[in-house]
């Protein structure tokens, strides 16, 4: 709705406008304060009644604000429009009442428009345009747009004319709104803080009322898009027809992009959305422009072609470049680092990038405080949510309900544990948020909404990273390459380099140093290789770079400790493996630990399973002495045989410090390494330029399936916390869930850690691969003690696959605390055992073999790259005449997560079935909007649960909204009606007409009843089937979004079955099976891979028409067991017509069979 409006810009009018706005704000503020006080006097009021009171007040205040905006217009309209799209941030009544402002637009009179054009361009309107529409096609708070044609060439243009006096009103309104926002933040802490946004609006408003600047912004954006080859439109200004108040641009033929009903059927919507998201990212990182006023009204679906010369097509077009945030190269690099940190969940890099971008933290906000850590977690999670794969609107409701349930559960648990007060008591964290981040996030939010409305799945993180990463990879910082191999290198080194290059090309290496030293002679190096970067965004890695060892550093500390205990301590005591720890650490006697010996501690037999108090803080964890105090106070857990002690490095570090009599672990390490000349190459900290960073590759996709899985994990953990009494002392994994920043391996990148101001004992060691090899090859440890330390002591127990991977898959422990790795000699088949330590996060390993020392140091903490250490070690072993015997036995018998269910076992025995009912439909499914491949988590882990999840996607169905009156997929000439006909319509008339024909034709006609195109409408029994396999409840609910279609062709005994399953716009299955009934056939399927099949007909003698049922039996191997998948295609009648029932039964040999579903279901 357009309302003609005239601005009043005199001093008195502007003053009255400002005063009345302030009075309205005061009235609203007082009403809120009054209700707060009234409700405080009634503590027992029902929550629903309390909520109703607030809703009533908010609606009343929102209506007052609405009337005020309509009266004064101007910039107040923009503020109201911005508020109307803040669903979830503002109370619902405010959003609902202000939404109409999107259409209630101020319009200047035609007389004012003519006057403005003449005043700004110096010529009458008629001299410039051959025709000019008097009524605007669009209007906003600053200007309105008219359609016109140029007098010079008749070109159709859009003329944007500024409202008279709007510049004066914008300044007044902004000053008033900024004052109100500041006061609201002080008096109503729970209100959304918009101070930074309004401050940025104030800066941008000066540009918005200068159309010359807007024209230049549009030119820069258009040129950038053309240069980058991105198919997104941008209206270009017409030279000679623009001024400060008038902007004439090429006309964009199209409509608002969210008007999806205007798009013709079959339009490739992904071809519209994907370039749009790419354009946003490319303009930001490669041109330095961020659109500052992102809302769907500024994004059009532009119609091109269709004139007979080229076919009609559609693309996105970006309009209104009045408010733009420009970024210089430094800002672009900071923004790129911010994006990478969010997608890599790198807390250290995230904080660094915030500071680079201009975030200002409150002077009382300490980076190590609990409140600060919680802020980092929450803000990084919120930003990461904006980079998710877009969620089609059809799936958003269910997903948002799941998120709301998780949030409610988390809040209830936090409230029960007193965390809400802890978080709130930390005071204000941020003092200033830079505008470019606000605009960037608002742009992402708009694009997410657009893609969801168009039902398109776009991997936002992948698209944005494609533009952000090159900013960080400057031409002068190319990574070190493993290949080509230098002339004269050994065969072993050449092989290692080839393996590393292959892994590097696959993106599995961030930084790597490999060294192999023969102990037969000094400096007898068989291999020295360096490859990769110092960090995700820094220069090449050097052979002198110090890589973080994390848990692999335990081996270094053990070397130093065993050397130290071979001599009397500074107090003159003699120490061996049978000596009590209290001989050097008296405080360790607390909580029944007085009798624990050195050997028991090193062999993980001290019962230190719950090592941390629940109130463990980030600051305490980064303090060496406080960590030692915590470990000395930790209780001894009974019946913990085989439980790994996840802080063994900190314990060894504490023992080393006490045995050598030093005040700090870094001093003890220095003194132990100095005799070998390695004190500068194995350190806790060193010169900044030498220290490489640990890194995590940014996630290129955050699919809906992955988000469901993540929420399922969180919900399960929250449920366990609710059920269990919260113990005072918690395990490493529990600490990681409650305070992930503490257990994050990227903690070694913190500035204070790199400066030596705060170290995490046992996890912050850094070294070069060559120095580690030299240490392992040294003979400082006496021979007898050395041999004793290598004797096998026990095998650790992994409760889940995560535990197994965290221990590097190396569970055998020696007397001296070493991890043992087994090899087989290729010459005599004898067993060869190496000792050392392995880091599960990076895959790094340091090993001493009988004649060699090996160091494989890696800096990537990605789950997808932790196999790199094994792969490189396997190459090394082969050239040393050994075969690596790295056992994965029993891995697949473990649950994936701690506390989870085993994914194989007796439950999978027996018989389980699920039945799908399908109806015929002539409408074939279109192509999915995004057919990207499912992301894999760990390529080496093949779980039955994951395979059943894929079966679930195939089986579980949702009612198909489409319908049809034809019959796709049946033989030509078959005109049988489909869904909607009377029962028995399909085929009965044909049978009556042909009942005189021969038996062969009759048999063919019976089978033909299955032919046609079918779409699923309901499912029975699947939940029970999936429950048998412990498929998570949230994953089961995700399957409800799947749609399946079948196209069955039958010619005698020749049958073709085409199956297609779509979920959330993605095709998850598209297979065709050709078979001859009675003959064997083979094929491939998601569940079990290759199968051997056989099909047969079953006549239903009780049915009137003697319809045939088709039964397929597929035999395959799954996890070493023979399985049979039976698929039964059977026609049935209901009140709506003929339906096809597909019953799927999974069978396995067992002593007991459990029937999950039968025909009675």
mmCIF file of N, CA and C in Angstrom, residues 906-916 1020-1028 1111 1113 1124-1128 1130 1142-1148 1150-1161:
data_model
loop_
_atom_site.group_PDB
_atom_site.id
_atom_site.type_symbol
_atom_site.label_atom_id
_atom_site.label_comp_id
_atom_site.label_asym_id
_atom_site.label_seq_id
_atom_site.Cartn_x
_atom_site.Cartn_y
_atom_site.Cartn_z
ATOM 1 N N UNK A 906 23.767 -59.408 18.769
ATOM 2 C CA UNK A 906 22.621 -60.296 18.682
ATOM 3 C C UNK A 906 21.363 -59.602 18.243
ATOM 4 N N UNK A 907 21.265 -58.326 18.470
ATOM 5 C CA UNK A 907 20.041 -57.632 18.088
ATOM 6 C C UNK A 907 19.819 -57.677 16.595
ATOM 7 N N UNK A 908 20.877 -57.766 15.845
ATOM 8 C CA UNK A 908 20.713 -57.757 14.401
ATOM 9 C C UNK A 908 20.358 -59.127 13.850
ATOM 10 N N UNK A 909 20.289 -60.118 14.728
ATOM 11 C CA UNK A 909 19.876 -61.433 14.281
ATOM 12 C C UNK A 909 18.369 -61.486 14.179
ATOM 13 N N UNK A 910 17.891 -62.548 13.549
ATOM 14 C CA UNK A 910 16.462 -62.705 13.450
ATOM 15 C C UNK A 910 15.924 -62.064 12.208
ATOM 16 N N UNK A 911 14.649 -61.704 12.259
ATOM 17 C CA UNK A 911 13.975 -61.136 11.109
ATOM 18 C C UNK A 911 13.331 -59.833 11.498
ATOM 19 N N UNK A 912 13.511 -58.826 10.693
ATOM 20 C CA UNK A 912 12.852 -57.544 10.914
ATOM 21 C C UNK A 912 12.343 -57.058 9.587
ATOM 22 N N UNK A 913 11.144 -56.493 9.582
ATOM 23 C CA UNK A 913 10.591 -56.059 8.309
ATOM 24 C C UNK A 913 9.881 -54.748 8.447
ATOM 25 N N UNK A 914 9.755 -54.077 7.324
ATOM 26 C CA UNK A 914 9.007 -52.833 7.263
ATOM 27 C C UNK A 914 8.210 -52.839 5.978
ATOM 28 N N UNK A 915 7.010 -52.266 6.045
ATOM 29 C CA UNK A 915 6.127 -52.282 4.887
ATOM 30 C C UNK A 915 5.873 -50.873 4.399
ATOM 31 N N UNK A 916 6.036 -50.659 3.075
ATOM 32 C CA UNK A 916 5.743 -49.379 2.454
ATOM 33 C C UNK A 916 4.511 -49.539 1.572
ATOM 34 N N UNK A 1020 4.817 -48.675 7.450
ATOM 35 C CA UNK A 1020 4.505 -49.400 8.673
ATOM 36 C C UNK A 1020 5.700 -50.240 9.091
ATOM 37 N N UNK A 1021 5.976 -50.254 10.380
ATOM 38 C CA UNK A 1021 6.971 -51.176 10.915
ATOM 39 C C UNK A 1021 8.404 -50.711 10.855
ATOM 40 N N UNK A 1022 8.669 -49.563 10.205
ATOM 41 C CA UNK A 1022 10.069 -49.154 10.050
ATOM 42 C C UNK A 1022 10.691 -48.750 11.374
ATOM 43 N N UNK A 1023 9.943 -48.050 12.224
ATOM 44 C CA UNK A 1023 10.496 -47.628 13.507
ATOM 45 C C UNK A 1023 11.001 -48.812 14.314
ATOM 46 N N UNK A 1024 10.221 -49.886 14.294
ATOM 47 C CA UNK A 1024 10.650 -51.074 15.029
ATOM 48 C C UNK A 1024 11.905 -51.675 14.423
ATOM 49 N N UNK A 1025 11.979 -51.690 13.089
ATOM 50 C CA UNK A 1025 13.163 -52.216 12.415
ATOM 51 C C UNK A 1025 14.401 -51.404 12.780
ATOM 52 N N UNK A 1026 14.277 -50.079 12.727
ATOM 53 C CA UNK A 1026 15.431 -49.227 13.012
ATOM 54 C C UNK A 1026 15.805 -49.273 14.487
ATOM 55 N N UNK A 1027 14.814 -49.462 15.341
ATOM 56 C CA UNK A 1027 15.110 -49.566 16.773
ATOM 57 C C UNK A 1027 15.942 -50.796 17.070
ATOM 58 N N UNK A 1028 15.705 -51.855 16.291
ATOM 59 C CA UNK A 1028 16.507 -53.067 16.448
ATOM 60 C C UNK A 1028 17.983 -52.765 16.256
ATOM 61 N N UNK A 1111 8.182 -61.535 -5.624
ATOM 62 C CA UNK A 1111 9.066 -61.641 -4.461
ATOM 63 C C UNK A 1111 10.511 -61.684 -4.944
ATOM 64 N N UNK A 1113 14.479 -62.076 -3.604
ATOM 65 C CA UNK A 1113 15.332 -62.518 -2.500
ATOM 66 C C UNK A 1113 16.767 -62.147 -2.845
ATOM 67 N N UNK A 1124 19.859 -61.941 4.212
ATOM 68 C CA UNK A 1124 18.888 -62.059 3.131
ATOM 69 C C UNK A 1124 17.915 -60.888 3.232
ATOM 70 N N UNK A 1125 17.791 -60.151 2.133
ATOM 71 C CA UNK A 1125 16.841 -59.052 2.054
ATOM 72 C C UNK A 1125 15.709 -59.479 1.123
ATOM 73 N N UNK A 1126 14.516 -59.586 1.690
ATOM 74 C CA UNK A 1126 13.352 -59.997 0.903
ATOM 75 C C UNK A 1126 12.493 -58.780 0.603
ATOM 76 N N UNK A 1127 12.164 -58.580 -0.681
ATOM 77 C CA UNK A 1127 11.283 -57.498 -1.097
ATOM 78 C C UNK A 1127 10.046 -58.106 -1.749
ATOM 79 N N UNK A 1128 8.892 -57.754 -1.222
ATOM 80 C CA UNK A 1128 7.640 -58.361 -1.660
ATOM 81 C C UNK A 1128 6.745 -57.271 -2.240
ATOM 82 N N UNK A 1130 3.194 -56.413 -3.701
ATOM 83 C CA UNK A 1130 1.873 -57.022 -3.654
ATOM 84 C C UNK A 1130 0.798 -55.957 -3.819
ATOM 85 N N UNK A 1142 4.776 -52.687 -0.626
ATOM 86 C CA UNK A 1142 6.143 -53.200 -0.718
ATOM 87 C C UNK A 1142 6.609 -53.524 0.695
ATOM 88 N N UNK A 1143 6.793 -54.803 0.986
ATOM 89 C CA UNK A 1143 7.248 -55.237 2.303
ATOM 90 C C UNK A 1143 8.701 -55.665 2.201
ATOM 91 N N UNK A 1144 9.546 -55.064 3.007
ATOM 92 C CA UNK A 1144 10.979 -55.361 3.018
ATOM 93 C C UNK A 1144 11.311 -56.078 4.319
ATOM 94 N N UNK A 1145 11.924 -57.247 4.230
ATOM 95 C CA UNK A 1145 12.272 -58.032 5.411
ATOM 96 C C UNK A 1145 13.758 -58.344 5.365
ATOM 97 N N UNK A 1146 14.451 -58.072 6.464
ATOM 98 C CA UNK A 1146 15.881 -58.348 6.574
ATOM 99 C C UNK A 1146 16.060 -59.545 7.493
ATOM 100 N N UNK A 1147 16.719 -60.603 6.996
ATOM 101 C CA UNK A 1147 16.858 -61.838 7.749
ATOM 102 C C UNK A 1147 18.331 -62.159 7.961
ATOM 103 N N UNK A 1148 18.615 -62.798 9.103
ATOM 104 C CA UNK A 1148 19.975 -63.269 9.382
ATOM 105 C C UNK A 1148 19.873 -64.557 10.174
ATOM 106 N N UNK A 1150 19.946 -67.083 13.053
ATOM 107 C CA UNK A 1150 19.839 -66.854 14.486
ATOM 108 C C UNK A 1150 19.092 -68.003 15.124
ATOM 109 N N UNK A 1151 19.314 -68.163 16.422
ATOM 110 C CA UNK A 1151 18.556 -69.160 17.156
ATOM 111 C C UNK A 1151 17.140 -68.684 17.446
ATOM 112 N N UNK A 1152 16.929 -67.378 17.332
ATOM 113 C CA UNK A 1152 15.621 -66.822 17.656
ATOM 114 C C UNK A 1152 15.230 -65.833 16.581
ATOM 115 N N UNK A 1153 13.965 -65.827 16.175
ATOM 116 C CA UNK A 1153 13.475 -64.872 15.197
ATOM 117 C C UNK A 1153 12.423 -63.991 15.857
ATOM 118 N N UNK A 1154 12.542 -62.701 15.584
ATOM 119 C CA UNK A 1154 11.604 -61.733 16.142
ATOM 120 C C UNK A 1154 10.865 -61.086 14.993
ATOM 121 N N UNK A 1155 9.565 -61.231 14.979
ATOM 122 C CA UNK A 1155 8.760 -60.660 13.898
ATOM 123 C C UNK A 1155 8.406 -59.222 14.259
ATOM 124 N N UNK A 1156 8.878 -58.282 13.479
ATOM 125 C CA UNK A 1156 8.633 -56.871 13.756
ATOM 126 C C UNK A 1156 7.338 -56.393 13.115
ATOM 127 N N UNK A 1157 7.051 -56.872 11.919
ATOM 128 C CA UNK A 1157 5.849 -56.441 11.217
ATOM 129 C C UNK A 1157 5.334 -57.599 10.396
ATOM 130 N N UNK A 1158 4.029 -57.695 10.244
ATOM 131 C CA UNK A 1158 3.467 -58.712 9.381
ATOM 132 C C UNK A 1158 2.314 -58.112 8.596
ATOM 133 N N UNK A 1159 1.643 -58.948 7.804
ATOM 134 C CA UNK A 1159 0.598 -58.426 6.934
ATOM 135 C C UNK A 1159 -0.528 -57.802 7.731
ATOM 136 N N UNK A 1160 -0.723 -58.238 8.980
ATOM 137 C CA UNK A 1160 -1.778 -57.655 9.802
ATOM 138 C C UNK A 1160 -1.517 -56.222 10.193
ATOM 139 N N UNK A 1161 -0.260 -55.795 10.141
ATOM 140 C CA UNK A 1161 0.072 -54.405 10.466
ATOM 141 C C UNK A 1161 -0.561 -53.436 9.476
#
